[in-house]
PDB file of C-alpha atoms in Angstrom:
ATOM      1  CA  ALA A 103      -6.264 -48.169 -18.504  1.00 73.00           C
ATOM      2  CA  GLN A 104      -9.204 -48.984 -16.490  1.00 83.00           C
ATOM      3  CA  LYS A 105     -10.843 -47.229 -14.124  1.00 92.00           C
ATOM      4  CA  VAL A 106     -13.667 -47.359 -11.703  1.00 96.00           C
ATOM      5  CA  THR A 107     -14.979 -44.446  -9.643  1.00 97.00           C
ATOM      6  CA  GLN A 108     -17.118 -44.681  -6.697  1.00 98.00           C
ATOM      7  CA  ALA A 109     -18.424 -40.843  -5.996  1.00 96.00           C
ATOM      8  CA  GLN A 110     -20.277 -41.604  -3.360  1.00 97.00           C
ATOM      9  CA  THR A 111     -17.652 -41.853  -0.174  1.00 97.00           C
ATOM     10  CA  GLU A 112     -19.984 -42.499   2.285  1.00 97.00           C
ATOM     11  CA  ILE A 113     -24.278 -43.126   2.470  1.00 98.00           C
ATOM     12  CA  SER A 114     -26.532 -43.172   5.335  1.00 98.00           C
ATOM     13  CA  VAL A 115     -30.013 -43.583   5.485  1.00 97.00           C
ATOM     14  CA  VAL A 116     -32.691 -45.241   7.587  1.00 97.00           C
ATOM     15  CA  GLU A 117     -33.164 -48.744   8.067  1.00 97.00           C
ATOM     16  CA  LYS A 118     -36.397 -49.511   5.446  1.00 97.00           C
ATOM     17  CA  GLU A 119     -34.881 -47.003   3.025  1.00 97.00           C
ATOM     18  CA  ASP A 120     -33.430 -47.177  -0.934  1.00 98.00           C
ATOM     19  CA  VAL A 121     -30.168 -46.756  -1.651  1.00 98.00           C
ATOM     20  CA  THR A 122     -27.858 -46.252  -4.775  1.00 98.00           C
ATOM     21  CA  LEU A 123     -24.443 -47.121  -4.715  1.00 98.00           C
ATOM     22  CA  ASP A 124     -22.794 -45.482  -8.426  1.00 98.00           C
ATOM     23  CA  CYS A 125     -20.045 -46.583 -10.346  1.00 98.00           C
ATOM     24  CA  VAL A 126     -19.176 -45.106 -13.337  1.00 98.00           C
ATOM     25  CA  TYR A 127     -16.009 -47.333 -15.274  1.00 97.00           C
ATOM     26  CA  GLU A 128     -13.460 -46.189 -18.154  1.00 95.00           C
ATOM     27  CA  THR A 129     -12.074 -48.597 -20.546  1.00 91.00           C
ATOM     28  CA  ARG A 130     -10.978 -48.989 -23.879  1.00 88.00           C
ATOM     29  CA  ASP A 131     -11.934 -52.940 -24.235  1.00 87.00           C
ATOM     30  CA  THR A 132     -15.111 -53.691 -25.556  1.00 87.00           C
ATOM     31  CA  THR A 133     -15.293 -56.615 -23.974  1.00 86.00           C
ATOM     32  CA  TYR A 134     -15.254 -56.329 -19.881  1.00 88.00           C
ATOM     33  CA  TYR A 135     -16.105 -57.777 -16.576  1.00 88.00           C
ATOM     34  CA  LEU A 136     -17.982 -55.527 -13.801  1.00 91.00           C
ATOM     35  CA  PHE A 137     -18.204 -56.716 -10.404  1.00 92.00           C
ATOM     36  CA  TRP A 138     -20.148 -55.933  -7.280  1.00 95.00           C
ATOM     37  CA  TYR A 139     -18.097 -56.676  -3.608  1.00 95.00           C
ATOM     38  CA  LYS A 140     -19.872 -56.643  -0.422  1.00 97.00           C
ATOM     39  CA  GLN A 141     -16.814 -56.053   2.573  1.00 97.00           C
ATOM     40  CA  PRO A 142     -18.602 -55.847   5.651  1.00 96.00           C
ATOM     41  CA  PRO A 143     -17.109 -55.092   9.650  1.00 94.00           C
ATOM     42  CA  SER A 144     -15.535 -58.548   9.123  1.00 93.00           C
ATOM     43  CA  GLY A 145     -13.188 -58.039   6.919  1.00 93.00           C
ATOM     44  CA  GLU A 146     -13.943 -60.646   4.042  1.00 93.00           C
ATOM     45  CA  LEU A 147     -14.891 -59.719   0.419  1.00 94.00           C
ATOM     46  CA  VAL A 148     -18.371 -61.244  -0.518  1.00 92.00           C
ATOM     47  CA  PHE A 149     -19.131 -61.175  -4.255  1.00 90.00           C
ATOM     48  CA  LEU A 150     -22.626 -60.389  -5.102  1.00 93.00           C
ATOM     49  CA  ILE A 151     -23.058 -59.826  -9.286  1.00 91.00           C
ATOM     50  CA  ARG A 152     -20.629 -60.073 -11.771  1.00 88.00           C
ATOM     51  CA  ARG A 153     -21.206 -58.568 -15.524  1.00 89.00           C
ATOM     52  CA  ASN A 154     -20.129 -58.788 -18.828  1.00 87.00           C
ATOM     53  CA  SER A 155     -20.450 -55.727 -21.432  1.00 90.00           C
ATOM     54  CA  PHE A 156     -22.266 -58.019 -24.085  1.00 88.00           C
ATOM     55  CA  ASP A 157     -25.356 -57.769 -21.322  1.00 85.00           C
ATOM     56  CA  GLU A 158     -26.822 -54.773 -20.369  1.00 85.00           C
ATOM     57  CA  GLN A 159     -29.719 -56.553 -18.985  1.00 84.00           C
ATOM     58  CA  ASN A 160     -30.576 -55.212 -15.148  1.00 87.00           C
ATOM     59  CA  GLU A 161     -30.725 -57.755 -12.435  1.00 88.00           C
ATOM     60  CA  ILE A 162     -32.907 -58.460  -9.409  1.00 90.00           C
ATOM     61  CA  SER A 163     -31.695 -60.787  -7.024  1.00 91.00           C
ATOM     62  CA  GLY A 164     -33.966 -60.107  -3.805  1.00 94.00           C
ATOM     63  CA  ARG A 165     -33.665 -56.656  -2.555  1.00 96.00           C
ATOM     64  CA  TYR A 166     -31.187 -55.759  -4.628  1.00 97.00           C
ATOM     65  CA  SER A 167     -31.097 -54.466  -7.838  1.00 96.00           C
ATOM     66  CA  TRP A 168     -28.048 -53.256 -10.235  1.00 96.00           C
ATOM     67  CA  ASN A 169     -28.871 -50.602 -13.870  1.00 96.00           C
ATOM     68  CA  PHE A 170     -26.211 -51.272 -16.127  1.00 96.00           C
ATOM     69  CA  GLN A 171     -25.578 -48.793 -18.903  1.00 95.00           C
ATOM     70  CA  LYS A 172     -23.141 -48.508 -21.258  1.00 93.00           C
ATOM     71  CA  SER A 173     -24.038 -45.511 -22.622  1.00 93.00           C
ATOM     72  CA  THR A 174     -22.942 -43.759 -19.471  1.00 95.00           C
ATOM     73  CA  SER A 175     -20.515 -46.199 -18.424  1.00 96.00           C
ATOM     74  CA  SER A 176     -22.413 -46.770 -15.525  1.00 97.00           C
ATOM     75  CA  PHE A 177     -22.696 -50.012 -13.428  1.00 97.00           C
ATOM     76  CA  ASN A 178     -24.779 -48.705 -10.091  1.00 97.00           C
ATOM     77  CA  PHE A 179     -26.295 -50.771  -7.493  1.00 97.00           C
ATOM     78  CA  THR A 180     -30.079 -49.682  -5.814  1.00 97.00           C
ATOM     79  CA  ILE A 181     -30.484 -51.823  -2.355  1.00 98.00           C
ATOM     80  CA  THR A 182     -35.066 -51.597  -1.896  1.00 97.00           C
ATOM     81  CA  ALA A 183     -35.819 -51.251   1.462  1.00 97.00           C
ATOM     82  CA  SER A 184     -32.019 -51.501   2.778  1.00 97.00           C
ATOM     83  CA  GLN A 185     -31.822 -53.138   6.881  1.00 97.00           C
ATOM     84  CA  VAL A 186     -29.040 -52.607   9.167  1.00 97.00           C
ATOM     85  CA  VAL A 187     -27.477 -56.116   8.352  1.00 96.00           C
ATOM     86  CA  ASP A 188     -26.430 -54.120   4.144  1.00 97.00           C
ATOM     87  CA  SER A 189     -24.338 -51.832   6.458  1.00 98.00           C
ATOM     88  CA  ALA A 190     -20.763 -52.619   4.881  1.00 98.00           C
ATOM     89  CA  VAL A 191     -18.171 -51.221   1.681  1.00 98.00           C
ATOM     90  CA  TYR A 192     -19.197 -51.655  -1.062  1.00 98.00           C
ATOM     91  CA  PHE A 193     -16.814 -51.863  -4.025  1.00 97.00           C
ATOM     92  CA  CYS A 194     -17.360 -51.928  -7.605  1.00 97.00           C
ATOM     93  CA  ALA A 195     -15.130 -53.908  -9.659  1.00 94.00           C
ATOM     94  CA  LEU A 196     -13.570 -53.827 -13.309  1.00 91.00           C
ATOM     95  CA  SER A 197     -11.802 -56.361 -14.948  1.00 86.00           C
ATOM     96  CA  GLU A 198     -10.991 -55.761 -19.402  1.00 79.00           C
ATOM     97  CA  ALA A 199     -10.626 -58.967 -21.049  1.00 65.00           C
ATOM     98  CA  VAL A 200      -6.436 -59.848 -22.397  1.00 56.00           C
ATOM     99  CA  SER A 201      -6.505 -61.441 -25.554  1.00 43.00           C
ATOM    100  CA  GLY A 202      -5.570 -65.002 -25.732  1.00 39.00           C
ATOM    101  CA  GLY A 203      -7.423 -65.980 -22.441  1.00 41.00           C
ATOM    102  CA  GLY A 204      -5.142 -64.623 -20.034  1.00 44.00           C
ATOM    103  CA  ALA A 205      -5.542 -63.792 -16.711  1.00 53.00           C
ATOM    104  CA  ASP A 206      -6.317 -60.120 -15.518  1.00 66.00           C
ATOM    105  CA  GLY A 207      -7.142 -58.526 -12.226  1.00 81.00           C
ATOM    106  CA  LEU A 208      -9.987 -56.187 -10.781  1.00 87.00           C
ATOM    107  CA  THR A 209      -9.098 -52.720 -10.882  1.00 89.00           C
ATOM    108  CA  PHE A 210     -11.482 -51.823  -7.857  1.00 94.00           C
ATOM    109  CA  GLY A 211     -13.457 -48.563  -7.009  1.00 96.00           C
ATOM    110  CA  LYS A 212     -11.879 -46.765  -3.896  1.00 97.00           C
ATOM    111  CA  GLY A 213     -15.683 -47.901  -2.018  1.00 97.00           C
ATOM    112  CA  THR A 214     -19.160 -46.394  -0.333  1.00 98.00           C
ATOM    113  CA  HIS A 215     -19.042 -47.582   3.127  1.00 98.00           C
ATOM    114  CA  LEU A 216     -23.253 -47.522   3.220  1.00 98.00           C
ATOM    115  CA  ILE A 217     -24.844 -47.254   6.792  1.00 98.00           C
ATOM    116  CA  ILE A 218     -28.002 -48.208   7.708  1.00 97.00           C
ATOM    117  CA  GLN A 219     -29.346 -46.326  10.701  1.00 96.00           C
ATOM    118  CA  PRO A 220     -32.310 -48.381  12.412  1.00 95.00           C
TER     119      PRO A 220
ATOM    120  CA  ASP B 254     -14.507 -76.342   3.000  1.00 65.00           C
ATOM    121  CA  THR B 255     -13.644 -72.899   2.351  1.00 70.00           C
ATOM    122  CA  ALA B 256     -13.001 -71.617  -0.625  1.00 91.00           C
ATOM    123  CA  VAL B 257      -9.911 -69.651  -0.562  1.00 94.00           C
ATOM    124  CA  SER B 258      -7.990 -69.717   2.173  1.00 95.00           C
ATOM    125  CA  GLN B 259      -5.131 -67.913   3.323  1.00 96.00           C
ATOM    126  CA  THR B 260      -2.634 -67.783   6.535  1.00 96.00           C
ATOM    127  CA  PRO B 261      -1.888 -66.606   8.979  1.00 97.00           C
ATOM    128  CA  LYS B 262      -4.976 -63.886   9.392  1.00 96.00           C
ATOM    129  CA  TYR B 263      -2.864 -61.720  11.593  1.00 97.00           C
ATOM    130  CA  LEU B 264       0.484 -61.044  11.487  1.00 97.00           C
ATOM    131  CA  VAL B 265       2.393 -57.773  13.500  1.00 98.00           C
ATOM    132  CA  THR B 266       6.528 -58.152  13.495  1.00 97.00           C
ATOM    133  CA  GLN B 267       9.254 -55.889  13.022  1.00 97.00           C
ATOM    134  CA  MET B 268      10.703 -54.015  11.029  1.00 97.00           C
ATOM    135  CA  GLY B 269      12.934 -55.450   8.661  1.00 97.00           C
ATOM    136  CA  ASN B 270      12.520 -58.467   9.193  1.00 98.00           C
ATOM    137  CA  ASP B 271      10.768 -61.116   6.766  1.00 98.00           C
ATOM    138  CA  LYS B 272       7.330 -62.993   6.350  1.00 98.00           C
ATOM    139  CA  SER B 273       4.775 -65.069   4.446  1.00 98.00           C
ATOM    140  CA  ILE B 274       1.329 -65.475   4.045  1.00 98.00           C
ATOM    141  CA  LYS B 275       0.625 -68.648   2.641  1.00 97.00           C
ATOM    142  CA  CYS B 276      -2.592 -69.254   0.493  1.00 97.00           C
ATOM    143  CA  GLU B 277      -4.647 -72.051  -0.957  1.00 97.00           C
ATOM    144  CA  GLN B 278      -7.505 -72.817  -3.097  1.00 95.00           C
ATOM    145  CA  ASN B 279      -9.143 -75.329  -4.039  1.00 94.00           C
ATOM    146  CA  LEU B 280     -11.811 -75.125  -6.577  1.00 90.00           C
ATOM    147  CA  GLY B 281      -9.913 -75.809  -9.650  1.00 89.00           C
ATOM    148  CA  HIS B 282      -9.082 -72.425 -10.686  1.00 88.00           C
ATOM    149  CA  ASP B 283      -6.807 -71.815 -13.342  1.00 85.00           C
ATOM    150  CA  THR B 284      -5.469 -68.160 -11.718  1.00 87.00           C
ATOM    151  CA  MET B 285      -4.655 -67.535  -8.660  1.00 90.00           C
ATOM    152  CA  TYR B 286      -4.091 -63.079  -7.394  1.00 90.00           C
ATOM    153  CA  TRP B 287      -2.474 -60.947  -4.837  1.00 93.00           C
ATOM    154  CA  TYR B 288      -4.408 -57.834  -4.001  1.00 94.00           C
ATOM    155  CA  LYS B 289      -3.152 -54.791  -1.167  1.00 95.00           C
ATOM    156  CA  GLN B 290      -5.698 -53.267   1.206  1.00 97.00           C
ATOM    157  CA  ASP B 291      -4.277 -49.914   2.732  1.00 94.00           C
ATOM    158  CA  SER B 292      -6.446 -48.375   5.163  1.00 93.00           C
ATOM    159  CA  LYS B 293      -7.886 -45.988   3.655  1.00 93.00           C
ATOM    160  CA  LYS B 294      -9.528 -49.041   1.858  1.00 93.00           C
ATOM    161  CA  PHE B 295      -8.574 -49.185  -1.568  1.00 94.00           C
ATOM    162  CA  LEU B 296      -8.082 -52.099  -2.526  1.00 94.00           C
ATOM    163  CA  LYS B 297      -5.440 -52.889  -5.114  1.00 91.00           C
ATOM    164  CA  ILE B 298      -4.049 -55.978  -7.761  1.00 88.00           C
ATOM    165  CA  MET B 299      -0.650 -56.928  -6.106  1.00 90.00           C
ATOM    166  CA  PHE B 300       0.770 -60.256  -8.580  1.00 86.00           C
ATOM    167  CA  SER B 301      -1.508 -62.572 -10.218  1.00 85.00           C
ATOM    168  CA  TYR B 302      -0.365 -66.170 -11.843  1.00 86.00           C
ATOM    169  CA  ASN B 303      -1.574 -68.388 -14.315  1.00 82.00           C
ATOM    170  CA  ASN B 304      -0.665 -71.900 -14.324  1.00 72.00           C
ATOM    171  CA  LYS B 305       2.662 -70.860 -12.474  1.00 68.00           C
ATOM    172  CA  GLU B 306       3.040 -68.076 -15.161  1.00 77.00           C
ATOM    173  CA  LEU B 307       3.256 -64.381 -13.850  1.00 80.00           C
ATOM    174  CA  ILE B 308       1.354 -62.741 -16.196  1.00 72.00           C
ATOM    175  CA  ILE B 309       0.341 -59.021 -13.785  1.00 69.00           C
ATOM    176  CA  ASN B 310       3.380 -57.677 -12.306  1.00 71.00           C
ATOM    177  CA  GLU B 311       2.190 -54.501 -10.511  1.00 69.00           C
ATOM    178  CA  THR B 312       5.081 -52.288  -9.247  1.00 75.00           C
ATOM    179  CA  VAL B 313       5.119 -53.184  -6.020  1.00 85.00           C
ATOM    180  CA  PRO B 314       8.347 -53.372  -4.388  1.00 89.00           C
ATOM    181  CA  ASN B 315      10.654 -56.437  -5.103  1.00 89.00           C
ATOM    182  CA  ARG B 316      10.992 -56.932  -1.703  1.00 94.00           C
ATOM    183  CA  PHE B 317       7.749 -58.487  -2.227  1.00 94.00           C
ATOM    184  CA  SER B 318       7.378 -61.938  -4.174  1.00 92.00           C
ATOM    185  CA  PRO B 319       5.384 -64.196  -4.952  1.00 91.00           C
ATOM    186  CA  LYS B 320       5.639 -67.492  -4.966  1.00 91.00           C
ATOM    187  CA  SER B 321       3.854 -70.114  -6.756  1.00 89.00           C
ATOM    188  CA  PRO B 322       4.835 -74.103  -5.753  1.00 89.00           C
ATOM    189  CA  ASP B 323       1.472 -75.301  -7.913  1.00 89.00           C
ATOM    190  CA  LYS B 324      -1.735 -74.048  -9.478  1.00 87.00           C
ATOM    191  CA  ALA B 325      -3.681 -74.354  -5.969  1.00 92.00           C
ATOM    192  CA  HIS B 326      -1.283 -72.446  -4.177  1.00 94.00           C
ATOM    193  CA  LEU B 327       0.178 -68.983  -4.195  1.00 93.00           C
ATOM    194  CA  ASN B 328       2.674 -67.726  -1.151  1.00 96.00           C
ATOM    195  CA  LEU B 329       3.608 -64.115  -0.484  1.00 96.00           C
ATOM    196  CA  HIS B 330       7.073 -63.337   1.036  1.00 96.00           C
ATOM    197  CA  ILE B 331       8.038 -60.370   2.174  1.00 97.00           C
ATOM    198  CA  ASN B 332      11.405 -58.950   2.587  1.00 97.00           C
ATOM    199  CA  SER B 333      12.537 -56.352   4.382  1.00 97.00           C
ATOM    200  CA  LEU B 334       9.546 -54.964   5.893  1.00 97.00           C
ATOM    201  CA  GLU B 335       9.138 -51.337   6.300  1.00 97.00           C
ATOM    202  CA  LEU B 336       5.735 -49.377   8.506  1.00 96.00           C
ATOM    203  CA  GLY B 337       4.910 -48.417   5.466  1.00 94.00           C
ATOM    204  CA  ASP B 338       4.037 -52.712   3.689  1.00 96.00           C
ATOM    205  CA  SER B 339       1.396 -52.144   7.453  1.00 97.00           C
ATOM    206  CA  ALA B 340      -1.811 -53.316   5.083  1.00 97.00           C
ATOM    207  CA  VAL B 341      -4.464 -56.235   4.402  1.00 98.00           C
ATOM    208  CA  TYR B 342      -3.495 -58.903   2.040  1.00 98.00           C
ATOM    209  CA  PHE B 343      -6.258 -61.304   0.201  1.00 96.00           C
ATOM    210  CA  CYS B 344      -5.592 -63.764  -1.918  1.00 95.00           C
ATOM    211  CA  ALA B 345      -8.072 -64.387  -4.686  1.00 92.00           C
ATOM    212  CA  SER B 346      -8.762 -66.971  -7.850  1.00 90.00           C
ATOM    213  CA  SER B 347     -10.620 -67.084  -9.996  1.00 86.00           C
ATOM    214  CA  LEU B 348     -11.077 -68.776 -13.863  1.00 80.00           C
ATOM    215  CA  THR B 349      -9.263 -67.773 -17.160  1.00 68.00           C
ATOM    216  CA  GLY B 350     -10.924 -66.978 -20.207  1.00 50.00           C
ATOM    217  CA  PRO B 351     -14.200 -66.636 -21.747  1.00 44.00           C
ATOM    218  CA  LEU B 352     -16.168 -68.244 -19.028  1.00 48.00           C
ATOM    219  CA  ASP B 353     -14.440 -66.369 -16.499  1.00 60.00           C
ATOM    220  CA  GLY B 354     -16.104 -65.935 -13.428  1.00 64.00           C
ATOM    221  CA  GLU B 355     -16.252 -64.057 -10.287  1.00 72.00           C
ATOM    222  CA  ALA B 356     -12.839 -63.905  -8.191  1.00 81.00           C
ATOM    223  CA  PHE B 357     -13.260 -65.646  -5.068  1.00 88.00           C
ATOM    224  CA  PHE B 358     -11.685 -64.183  -2.074  1.00 93.00           C
ATOM    225  CA  GLY B 359      -9.731 -64.573   1.311  1.00 94.00           C
ATOM    226  CA  GLN B 360     -10.127 -63.757   4.238  1.00 95.00           C
ATOM    227  CA  GLY B 361      -7.608 -61.420   4.419  1.00 96.00           C
ATOM    228  CA  THR B 362      -4.847 -61.261   6.213  1.00 97.00           C
ATOM    229  CA  ARG B 363      -3.997 -58.424   8.644  1.00 97.00           C
ATOM    230  CA  LEU B 364      -0.423 -57.394   8.535  1.00 98.00           C
ATOM    231  CA  THR B 365       1.191 -55.035  10.829  1.00 97.00           C
ATOM    232  CA  VAL B 366       4.902 -54.078  10.956  1.00 97.00           C
ATOM    233  CA  VAL B 367       5.638 -51.389  13.540  1.00 97.00           C
TER     234      VAL B 367
END
C-alpha cells in the first residue's frame, strides 16, 4: 500500500530564512507521481508541482525548489528567502499509475504547517 | 471561469438529515474525485469516477453515495448525517492515462453537523 510521511507537523521560521519541508513516500509501483499542494488559511488547495517517477531532475521555480531522490524515496520542498505569504499548510501526495490508464486518487501526507514570522 | 466549482461552500445541518454537495468541472477531465479533510487537516480520498464508472470506493460508510449525471458533474449525497461527518469535503478532477496531470480541486465545502 502506498504511504506518504511528512514528519514535520509544524515549522516556524523568521521571514527571509530558507526552509525545507520533508516528504518520504512508500510505494510498490515503479511508475508513480509525486505532488506538492499548498493550503493557505483561506482553505483552497493550490497545486505547486507534479513529478513522475522517471524524472529525477530537481526543479526550481522562483523561490521554490524540489529535490526528488528515488534512492531515499524522498521528495523534499525548499522555500528560499521565505515570506509571510508562504505561511500555509503544505501537503505532499502520491499517485500510483494504474495499469490500463485507470484513475487513482492521491494519497496525502498529513501536511506540514509552515509559519513565517515577520 | 472557475475550473472546479462546488456548492455550497458552507453547510450547517442537524444530525439525521440528508444533504447533497454539488460539484462541476469545466476542464473536460475524465475523472472526478471526492476527498474528505478532517479536523486535523488530514486529506483522504473517498471516491473517484471515471467516465461515469466508479473506480475507487474507499471504505466509507454507505450513507455516502456519489452521483454522476454526466462527465462534468460528481455530486455527493450523504444520508442520516452524523456528528462525525463534520469536515471539509473537496471535489477534484484530473485527466487519466499517461498524460495524467495534477488534480484540480474545488474550493471545498465545510460541512458542520449539529
